[in-house]
XYZ file of C-alpha atoms in Angstrom:
640
model
C 38.372 18.120 2.893
C 38.058 18.254 -0.898
C 35.745 15.907 -2.777
C 38.633 14.084 -4.524
C 40.592 13.829 -1.289
C 37.574 12.299 0.429
C 37.342 9.676 -2.319
C 40.990 8.768 -1.829
C 40.275 8.429 1.877
C 37.282 6.210 1.153
C 39.345 4.016 -1.169
C 42.037 3.631 1.474
C 39.462 2.665 4.045
C 37.943 -0.045 1.871
C 41.389 -1.416 1.172
C 42.270 -1.846 4.865
C 38.878 -2.979 6.146
C 39.416 -6.544 5.084
C 42.496 -6.618 7.245
C 41.078 -5.550 10.597
C 37.560 -4.110 10.667
C 35.540 -7.297 10.632
C 37.479 -9.142 13.282
C 34.952 -8.926 16.123
C 32.169 -11.471 16.406
C 28.848 -10.338 17.853
C 26.293 -12.896 19.047
C 23.559 -10.730 20.469
C 20.979 -8.156 19.496
C 20.264 -5.030 21.493
C 16.852 -4.294 23.022
C 16.190 -0.833 21.582
C 12.590 -0.339 22.678
C 9.900 -2.202 24.574
C 6.359 -1.389 25.655
C 3.693 -3.342 27.515
C 4.331 -6.854 28.827
C 7.470 -8.332 27.213
C 9.323 -11.352 28.594
C 12.408 -13.326 27.687
C 12.849 -17.035 28.411
C 16.501 -18.014 28.618
C 17.898 -21.339 29.811
C 14.621 -22.226 31.507
C 14.491 -18.939 33.452
C 12.062 -16.082 32.862
C 13.405 -12.558 32.573
C 11.502 -9.351 32.124
C 12.180 -6.939 29.286
C 9.274 -4.641 30.082
C 6.315 -4.978 32.457
C 3.772 -2.846 34.264
C 3.834 -5.308 37.167
C 6.211 -4.053 39.909
C 6.896 -7.611 41.056
C 7.890 -8.618 37.540
C 10.212 -5.625 37.282
C 12.185 -7.040 40.194
C 13.428 -9.732 37.810
C 16.757 -9.291 36.060
C 16.383 -6.789 33.235
C 17.234 -8.199 29.816
C 19.102 -5.631 27.684
C 19.950 -7.949 24.820
C 18.866 -11.197 23.193
C 20.971 -14.077 21.916
C 20.747 -17.542 20.376
C 18.390 -19.878 22.193
C 16.243 -17.101 23.640
C 12.456 -17.101 23.439
C 10.690 -13.736 23.387
C 7.056 -13.408 24.448
C 4.818 -10.368 24.121
C 1.292 -10.024 25.468
C -1.542 -7.867 24.163
C -0.691 -4.258 23.333
C 3.010 -5.017 23.757
C 6.044 -5.020 21.486
C 9.826 -5.035 21.538
C 12.347 -3.819 18.940
C 15.662 -5.679 18.611
C 18.589 -4.040 16.810
C 21.488 -5.776 15.037
C 24.998 -4.340 14.644
C 24.504 -3.217 11.030
C 21.376 -1.167 11.809
C 18.830 -3.856 10.886
C 15.896 -4.112 13.268
C 13.259 -6.670 14.242
C 9.980 -5.832 15.911
C 8.235 -8.601 17.861
C 4.575 -7.616 17.610
C 1.873 -8.005 20.264
C 0.645 -11.435 21.392
C 3.657 -13.136 19.820
C 6.144 -15.858 20.753
C 9.401 -16.187 18.792
C 12.416 -18.428 19.288
C 15.836 -17.149 18.177
C 17.693 -20.163 16.832
C 20.648 -18.325 15.258
C 22.079 -14.862 15.922
C 25.617 -13.879 14.951
C 27.536 -11.150 13.148
C 31.131 -11.645 12.023
C 33.248 -10.310 9.148
C 30.250 -8.491 7.706
C 28.182 -11.684 7.669
C 24.809 -11.602 9.423
C 23.091 -14.828 10.444
C 19.683 -14.423 11.987
C 17.212 -17.309 12.073
C 14.069 -17.276 14.164
C 10.925 -19.331 14.518
C 7.640 -17.484 14.824
C 5.566 -19.787 17.000
C 2.646 -17.413 17.414
C 1.819 -13.949 16.109
C 4.066 -11.899 13.851
C 7.502 -10.347 13.575
C 8.228 -7.176 11.612
C 11.669 -6.602 10.090
C 13.649 -3.817 8.460
C 16.914 -5.223 7.140
C 19.806 -3.220 5.729
C 21.192 -4.114 2.327
C 23.799 -6.796 2.932
C 27.319 -6.294 1.598
C 28.157 -9.933 2.360
C 26.357 -12.402 0.098
C 26.608 -15.104 2.786
C 24.337 -13.212 5.190
C 21.141 -15.045 6.077
C 17.864 -13.801 7.499
C 15.242 -16.506 7.865
C 11.884 -16.655 9.588
C 10.347 -20.070 10.153
C 6.752 -20.950 10.925
C 5.118 -24.320 11.390
C 4.447 -24.661 7.657
C 6.898 -22.449 5.739
C 10.192 -20.542 5.833
C 10.743 -16.985 4.580
C 14.233 -15.847 3.544
C 14.877 -12.119 3.106
C 17.740 -9.812 2.124
C 17.709 -6.011 2.395
C 13.968 -5.547 2.793
C 11.166 -4.611 5.188
C 7.876 -6.309 6.002
C 6.595 -8.978 8.360
C 6.280 -12.754 8.776
C 3.623 -14.363 10.942
C 1.576 -17.445 11.679
C -2.169 -17.622 12.279
C -4.286 -20.744 12.755
C -1.668 -22.970 11.087
C -1.436 -20.518 8.187
C 1.888 -18.878 7.275
C 1.865 -15.232 6.204
C 4.664 -13.113 4.726
C 4.262 -9.537 3.532
C 6.714 -7.017 2.040
C 6.687 -3.245 1.809
C 9.949 -3.275 -0.183
C 12.582 -5.757 -1.302
C 12.342 -9.444 -2.084
C 11.487 -12.593 -0.158
C 11.721 -16.307 -0.921
C 8.861 -18.308 0.558
C 9.594 -22.035 0.920
C 6.884 -24.460 1.993
C 8.010 -27.088 4.473
C 8.364 -30.615 3.026
C 8.153 -29.142 -0.466
C 11.031 -28.398 -2.832
C 9.236 -25.468 -4.470
C 9.933 -21.838 -3.521
C 7.758 -18.845 -4.345
C 9.324 -15.384 -4.582
C 7.430 -12.196 -3.754
C 8.522 -8.557 -3.954
C 7.590 -5.253 -2.359
C 3.859 -4.591 -2.273
C 2.985 -8.273 -2.191
C 1.600 -10.558 0.519
C 1.662 -14.358 0.475
C -0.489 -16.740 2.537
C -0.059 -20.501 2.767
C -3.120 -22.104 4.313
C -4.529 -25.630 4.031
C -2.169 -26.420 1.144
C -3.398 -23.355 -0.762
C -0.911 -20.672 -1.779
C -2.310 -17.187 -2.213
C -0.300 -14.192 -3.498
C -1.869 -10.731 -3.396
C -0.835 -7.220 -4.375
C -1.892 -5.055 -1.450
C -0.992 -1.414 -0.868
C -0.659 -2.069 2.869
C 1.758 -4.980 2.413
C 4.377 -4.928 5.161
C 2.157 -2.885 7.490
C 1.659 -4.404 10.940
C -2.080 -3.612 10.814
C -2.403 -5.948 7.840
C -1.314 -8.937 9.923
C -3.895 -8.056 12.583
C -6.593 -7.980 9.906
C -5.437 -11.248 8.318
C -5.201 -12.918 11.721
C -8.843 -12.025 12.290
C -9.847 -13.350 8.853
C -7.934 -16.627 9.187
C -9.710 -17.513 12.441
C -12.556 -18.667 10.180
C -11.034 -21.933 8.950
C -13.965 -22.580 6.581
C -13.105 -19.696 4.237
C -12.070 -20.503 0.671
C -9.013 -18.951 -0.973
C -11.217 -16.490 -2.889
C -13.039 -15.520 0.306
C -9.704 -14.904 2.055
C -8.553 -12.780 -0.882
C -11.712 -10.657 -0.838
C -11.493 -10.172 2.923
C -7.812 -9.208 2.618
C -8.569 -6.660 -0.093
C -11.341 -5.117 1.983
C -8.979 -4.909 4.953
C -6.322 -3.384 2.696
C -8.684 -0.581 1.641
C -9.536 0.224 5.255
C -5.874 0.239 6.305
C -4.924 2.546 3.423
C -7.756 4.918 4.342
C -6.608 4.864 7.972
C -3.003 5.492 6.947
C -3.992 8.383 4.694
C -6.000 9.937 7.527
C -2.978 9.625 9.839
C -0.599 11.074 7.255
C -2.884 14.086 6.844
C -2.283 14.890 10.530
C 1.448 14.219 10.466
C 3.632 16.654 8.560
C 7.329 15.914 8.996
C 10.283 17.573 7.338
C 13.350 15.347 7.726
C 16.785 16.736 6.940
C 18.714 14.253 4.768
C 22.176 13.041 5.652
C 25.070 13.550 3.234
C 25.358 10.979 0.465
C 28.410 9.576 2.252
C 29.145 9.561 5.974
C 32.263 8.400 7.821
C 30.857 8.139 11.337
C 28.771 5.235 12.636
C 26.929 7.660 14.917
C 24.566 10.068 13.221
C 21.923 12.566 14.310
C 18.701 12.769 12.317
C 16.945 16.127 12.442
C 13.181 16.347 11.905
C 10.498 18.977 12.318
C 6.991 17.558 12.693
C 3.524 18.915 13.383
C 2.687 19.255 17.064
C 1.248 16.072 18.570
C 3.343 13.806 16.376
C 5.356 11.097 18.136
C 8.449 10.127 16.159
C 11.111 7.460 16.650
C 13.775 5.530 14.827
C 14.260 2.320 16.812
C 13.964 3.502 20.390
C 11.475 5.453 22.531
C 9.292 7.884 20.584
C 9.648 11.621 21.113
C 6.616 13.895 21.078
C 6.908 16.934 18.844
C 5.883 20.391 19.997
C 6.344 21.702 16.475
C 10.024 22.495 16.934
C 13.104 20.669 15.668
C 13.744 17.163 17.064
C 17.100 15.394 17.065
C 17.186 11.587 16.973
C 20.325 9.535 17.453
C 21.091 6.488 15.327
C 24.101 4.198 15.526
C 25.480 1.040 13.933
C 28.677 -0.986 14.350
C 31.742 0.844 12.931
C 32.688 -2.202 10.855
C 29.385 -2.407 8.926
C 30.334 -0.448 5.808
C 27.709 -0.054 3.118
C 24.381 1.547 2.300
C 22.195 2.493 5.251
C 18.489 3.216 5.401
C 17.017 4.810 8.497
C 13.209 4.623 8.674
C 11.307 7.039 10.899
C 8.050 5.846 12.442
C 5.312 8.183 13.664
C 1.968 8.098 15.421
C -0.307 10.881 16.625
C -1.628 11.847 20.039
C -4.227 9.445 21.367
C -3.487 6.413 19.164
C -0.089 4.785 19.563
C -1.327 1.565 17.942
C -1.632 3.152 14.479
C 1.762 4.073 13.072
C 3.110 5.132 9.708
C 6.512 5.660 8.163
C 6.975 9.429 8.188
C 10.469 9.576 6.759
C 13.291 7.532 5.276
C 16.888 8.720 5.426
C 19.495 6.979 3.274
C 23.237 7.310 3.121
C 26.404 5.390 2.358
C 28.554 4.629 5.392
C 32.201 4.605 4.337
C 33.721 3.727 7.706
C 36.063 5.690 9.971
C 39.804 6.223 9.671
C 42.488 8.786 10.510
C 44.611 7.831 7.549
C 45.050 10.778 5.198
C 45.881 11.023 1.504
C 46.320 7.300 0.809
C 45.861 6.688 -2.906
C 43.737 4.061 -4.573
C 40.807 3.652 -6.985
C 37.438 4.914 -5.842
C 34.888 2.084 -5.830
C 31.696 2.314 -7.849
C 29.078 3.324 -5.272
C 25.311 3.653 -5.664
C 23.761 6.338 -3.470
C 20.143 5.968 -4.650
C 17.635 4.562 -2.191
C 17.144 0.864 -2.763
C 15.089 -0.594 -4.113
C 14.536 2.027 -6.802
C 10.794 2.639 -6.689
C 8.821 3.650 -9.768
C 5.300 5.081 -9.779
C 4.629 8.640 -10.919
C 6.699 9.830 -12.669
C 7.278 6.535 -14.430
C 11.050 6.852 -14.255
C 13.749 4.754 -12.592
C 16.546 7.076 -11.457
C 19.987 5.771 -10.476
C 22.542 7.991 -8.760
C 26.049 7.307 -7.497
C 29.721 8.038 -7.941
C 32.826 6.490 -9.492
C 36.525 7.260 -9.783
C 36.824 10.255 -12.153
C 40.585 9.884 -12.582
C 40.263 7.831 -15.792
C 38.600 9.983 -18.434
C 38.701 7.049 -20.870
C 36.563 4.863 -18.626
C 32.980 3.989 -19.497
C 29.887 3.836 -17.278
C 26.553 2.504 -18.484
C 23.172 1.855 -16.887
C 21.076 -1.057 -18.194
C 17.455 -2.068 -17.697
C 16.104 -4.960 -19.702
C 17.055 -4.461 -23.349
C 18.021 -0.833 -22.782
C 21.598 0.295 -22.173
C 22.518 3.943 -21.781
C 25.318 5.768 -23.558
C 28.624 6.234 -21.758
C 27.849 8.484 -18.768
C 31.453 9.332 -17.853
C 31.657 12.390 -20.163
C 28.279 13.575 -18.824
C 29.262 13.311 -15.147
C 30.845 15.986 -12.942
C 33.593 14.979 -10.489
C 32.543 11.340 -10.698
C 28.929 11.925 -9.724
C 26.315 10.491 -12.078
C 22.545 10.383 -12.361
C 20.513 8.636 -15.023
C 16.767 8.102 -15.500
C 15.005 5.407 -17.547
C 11.277 5.433 -18.481
C 9.502 2.359 -17.074
C 6.057 1.092 -18.089
C 4.224 -1.883 -19.512
C 4.201 -0.081 -22.867
C 7.990 0.245 -22.713
C 8.168 -3.504 -22.084
C 10.464 -3.217 -19.067
C 8.098 -3.079 -16.080
C 8.660 -6.745 -15.220
C 12.387 -6.289 -14.759
C 13.645 -6.889 -11.221
C 17.023 -5.139 -11.326
C 18.949 -2.240 -12.843
C 22.616 -2.840 -13.693
C 25.424 -0.280 -13.561
C 28.665 -1.261 -15.318
C 31.943 0.603 -14.913
C 34.916 -0.328 -17.149
C 38.373 1.189 -16.763
C 41.808 0.011 -17.913
C 43.263 2.110 -15.104
C 40.887 1.316 -12.198
C 39.509 -2.080 -13.203
C 35.961 -3.193 -13.995
C 33.103 -2.977 -11.494
C 29.371 -3.758 -11.590
C 26.413 -3.003 -9.340
C 22.953 -4.576 -9.312
C 20.151 -2.436 -7.885
C 16.736 -3.944 -7.144
C 13.783 -2.345 -8.904
C 10.277 -2.045 -7.463
C 7.578 -1.007 -9.947
C 4.211 -0.022 -8.500
C 1.900 -1.492 -11.105
C -1.150 0.136 -9.582
C 0.110 3.534 -10.838
C -1.541 4.698 -14.043
C 1.668 6.393 -15.169
C 3.314 2.960 -15.282
C 0.348 0.761 -16.145
C -0.703 2.235 -19.492
C -2.107 -0.709 -21.438
C -5.629 -1.902 -20.573
C -6.303 -5.641 -20.525
C -8.008 -7.234 -23.518
C -10.621 -9.969 -23.645
C -11.934 -11.945 -26.623
C -15.035 -14.140 -26.482
C -16.205 -17.016 -28.633
C -19.541 -18.595 -27.690
C -19.969 -22.260 -28.557
C -23.248 -23.864 -27.516
C -23.333 -23.560 -23.729
C -19.763 -22.390 -23.259
C -18.019 -19.056 -23.616
C -14.369 -19.428 -24.554
C -12.387 -16.391 -23.442
C -8.863 -15.145 -24.129
C -7.360 -12.636 -21.686
C -4.491 -10.488 -22.968
C -2.091 -7.676 -21.998
C -1.856 -8.803 -18.378
C 1.667 -10.224 -18.348
C 3.251 -9.044 -15.143
C -0.013 -7.321 -14.191
C -2.864 -8.531 -12.004
C -6.420 -8.543 -13.289
C -9.842 -9.129 -11.781
C -12.279 -10.879 -14.109
C -15.960 -10.443 -13.227
C -18.807 -12.280 -14.935
C -22.350 -10.918 -14.601
C -25.538 -12.400 -15.999
C -28.476 -10.040 -16.436
C -26.534 -7.500 -14.312
C -26.202 -9.949 -11.421
C -22.536 -10.776 -10.539
C -21.868 -14.508 -10.782
C -18.150 -14.913 -10.189
C -14.902 -13.031 -9.647
C -11.523 -14.523 -10.528
C -8.000 -13.123 -10.172
C -5.430 -13.629 -12.940
C -1.734 -12.745 -13.030
C -0.969 -13.572 -16.663
C -2.477 -13.889 -20.128
C -4.536 -17.031 -20.466
C -7.417 -18.805 -22.164
C -10.274 -20.251 -20.158
C -13.897 -21.345 -20.456
C -17.028 -20.256 -18.627
C -20.291 -22.185 -18.681
C -23.350 -20.266 -19.814
C -26.616 -20.243 -17.901
C -29.540 -22.082 -19.475
C -31.696 -19.797 -21.577
C -31.081 -16.444 -23.249
C -29.345 -13.863 -21.083
C -27.291 -10.678 -21.247
C -23.683 -11.430 -20.241
C -21.196 -8.835 -19.062
C -17.520 -9.789 -19.171
C -15.490 -7.236 -17.178
C -11.696 -7.206 -16.694
C -9.830 -4.604 -14.615
C -6.091 -4.388 -13.876
C -4.147 -3.003 -10.908
C -4.241 0.575 -12.191
C -7.964 0.531 -12.880
C -7.606 0.086 -16.654
C -10.614 -1.905 -17.752
C -12.360 -3.581 -20.650
C -15.987 -4.685 -20.749
C -17.977 -6.689 -23.282
C -21.753 -7.114 -23.224
C -23.325 -9.877 -25.289
C -26.660 -11.616 -25.562
C -25.900 -15.335 -25.529
C -27.999 -18.467 -25.640
C -27.604 -21.793 -23.859
C -30.087 -24.532 -24.561
C -28.789 -27.983 -23.656
C -30.697 -31.111 -24.834
C -34.028 -31.702 -23.096
C -34.547 -35.442 -23.294
C -37.952 -35.433 -21.566
C -39.719 -32.939 -23.874
C -42.786 -34.196 -25.745
C -46.023 -33.001 -27.359
C -49.179 -33.647 -25.316
C -52.734 -33.380 -26.625
C -55.657 -32.465 -24.410
C -56.841 -35.302 -22.225
C -60.272 -36.702 -22.912
C -60.192 -35.635 -26.525
C -59.056 -38.640 -28.438
C -56.686 -41.499 -27.908
C -53.638 -43.149 -29.412
C -54.454 -45.895 -31.908
C -51.981 -48.304 -33.392
C -51.206 -47.535 -37.028
C -53.079 -44.236 -36.906
C -51.440 -42.244 -34.120
C -53.537 -39.932 -32.012
C -57.162 -39.917 -33.198
C -60.098 -37.792 -32.078
C -63.551 -38.690 -33.361
C -66.162 -35.978 -33.598
C -69.897 -36.287 -33.937
C -71.060 -33.397 -36.073
C -74.687 -32.958 -37.240
C -75.002 -32.929 -41.020
C -75.311 -29.467 -42.521
C -78.486 -28.324 -44.300
C -78.853 -29.331 -47.918
C -76.455 -27.583 -50.249
C -74.372 -26.115 -47.341
C -70.656 -26.783 -47.072
C -69.474 -29.771 -45.091
C -66.509 -27.820 -43.662
C -66.463 -26.481 -40.115
C -63.893 -25.000 -37.667
C -62.547 -26.411 -34.450
C -59.851 -25.267 -31.960
C -56.797 -27.447 -32.176
C -54.700 -27.467 -28.970
C -51.540 -29.134 -27.710
C -48.791 -28.510 -25.173
C -45.018 -28.781 -25.517
C -44.404 -30.443 -22.143
C -41.134 -30.910 -20.264
C -39.676 -27.455 -20.849
C -37.893 -25.908 -17.815
C -40.497 -23.774 -16.013
C -42.699 -24.366 -19.094
C -40.769 -21.547 -20.726
C -41.595 -21.217 -24.467
C -38.242 -19.460 -24.965
C -36.745 -22.927 -25.516
C -38.872 -23.346 -28.674
C -37.307 -22.244 -31.940
C -40.335 -22.821 -34.184
C -43.454 -24.939 -34.593
C -44.837 -26.072 -37.939
C -48.461 -27.266 -38.170
C -49.175 -28.964 -41.539
C -52.791 -29.507 -42.690
C -54.096 -30.583 -46.069
C -53.565 -27.589 -48.291
C -52.250 -25.333 -45.548
C -49.149 -24.916 -43.339
C -49.018 -22.768 -40.223
C -45.562 -21.599 -39.020
C -45.166 -20.263 -35.503
C -41.890 -18.642 -34.454
C -40.681 -19.275 -30.933
C -40.046 -15.579 -30.351
C -43.786 -14.937 -30.855
C -44.955 -17.533 -28.346
C -46.088 -16.497 -24.869
C -46.898 -19.981 -23.594
C -45.960 -23.599 -24.158
C -49.654 -24.283 -24.922
C -50.605 -23.851 -28.572
C -54.207 -23.035 -29.607
C -54.991 -22.807 -33.292
C -58.255 -22.650 -35.314
C -58.284 -25.329 -38.033
C -60.676 -26.306 -40.799
C -62.192 -29.838 -40.837
C -64.536 -31.596 -43.267
C -67.465 -33.807 -42.160
C -67.148 -37.301 -43.470
C -63.457 -36.993 -44.297
C -60.476 -37.674 -42.019
C -58.083 -34.732 -41.491
C -54.498 -35.541 -40.447
C -52.406 -32.772 -38.898
C -48.606 -33.134 -38.733
C -46.758 -31.248 -35.998
C -43.030 -30.476 -36.028
C -41.486 -28.732 -33.011
C -37.914 -27.502 -33.358
C -36.140 -26.646 -30.090
C -33.205 -24.284 -29.663
C -31.269 -27.287 -28.378
C -31.435 -28.577 -31.985
C -33.840 -31.339 -30.938
C -36.834 -31.978 -33.263
C -40.162 -33.412 -32.085
C -42.652 -34.813 -34.581
C -46.145 -36.165 -34.044
C -49.570 -36.118 -35.679
C -53.239 -36.045 -34.867
C -56.148 -37.201 -37.017
C -59.699 -35.878 -36.782
C -62.594 -38.060 -37.993
C -65.859 -36.104 -38.144
C -69.154 -38.011 -38.676
């Protein structure tokens, strides 16, 4: 069949589908795969889906699930449920879920479930019907998804949702607010705290196991949970990379467009690899493997077929080892019916951007109208007309994406087709930008600091749409770590004394900025005073502190002057640290002694002074502190 003839066939199919293809109503999901101990509770009766207990296997086998069913899995158990359009749901180990809504009619999916314990993984096809609903409820929140994959779970009264791709709306029960997350993000709602994290293992079932273990400690703060999650994320990524190094799979792609709802996926994997789509895994001996996949004939639209693999000896650690995408155009025997070809996007969705930092959109349109226009838009950018650049209606267009380009926060790419002959059509394609990729994340964060007394006022910049970790260290000892997701101004308190501060900011891609400054903080010290040595004088009204000395008269014609050690202590300093002293001025008749605080090694001052027998000598003392406080006192010597 020629390419143009196929398009006419596709157009005819789409025209008649509304009339008869979506008539059937389906109210059940098929059990595609089960392992371990899996049970179904229906109408008060217990049925077995899978069990190692022979007595349990005597129960009626459940081959599908429907509204009102409760599914229970025990340890090291799971079950995969398939929907008519090719979407799948994986009830993980040690989980109880209640299916409150399950129906498929006229292209509209309605699937609502309550996760009472554990977690549920999902891989949902892009929905052609905007009325389709996929919701996962927990005791504290509800997650709504559309054309995405990830998991939703509950742990110790905490709700968790995590996405590998796509978008999810997270609504907190008894709260009108909704928080949206996208692929690569994980959200936790725990003890009225909402935590959103960018984790490379988001959507991976091992992440829920790790978070479930962390959340058992109900005393952890939000920052402690974040740190534990990031540590778990690193370990999961390392484990996944180790697994991927063992598994080498070459998956043959399907055609861009298929007209059969039954397809065979061909893969060649390294020996010891176990591969599956939604059903039982097949072990590879190194030769070609054929895997069947099927969806309802009426579910026209884009299809994604994920392949999951594990290696000999460890079935609990899995990874996605392939993703096949195609556009299912439906089946018909009608030949050569004429009609406009619909604008169709054949790119995998969402369009993922990392390295290279390019968003590429591919698809086809009706080439019959050479005067038509086709443009691709992202943010402020709109391409030139792609119709003259396309061959037989097939188009491909790439757009650079980065923070420097100013478009990395966009969520969608728009394709617009305008034709006086075929009508106007538009397509919106979700965009997923991996901001941890250096090719995309080009601009390092900035930080400005202004020190004012005992506070450091900071301004964080170039983090809009990025995530940044701010670390404060004092004398090379880390003091705090804070996560930011936008530009902002904030204040940090300085530690008392003079210290070396390191202000470090690092974004998702490892771009960093670091400032090192020597800063001072000397708050008022209300209890500081000057003390003279005990037993050497006393305070006298009108004279101040007076010390009387008995000095023998000098021989005839000798000078009456003599020298004595003058001592005092600046008391009340923290740890008696002289660093708090800015300067000390000692004023004597005819002489002034100036001592700088930086030269002092103790808060005790000892100074040789000159006195005269028979004459009083008054010494004035002024102590200036770095806190801007000034102490003044005096001492008088009377030598007789």
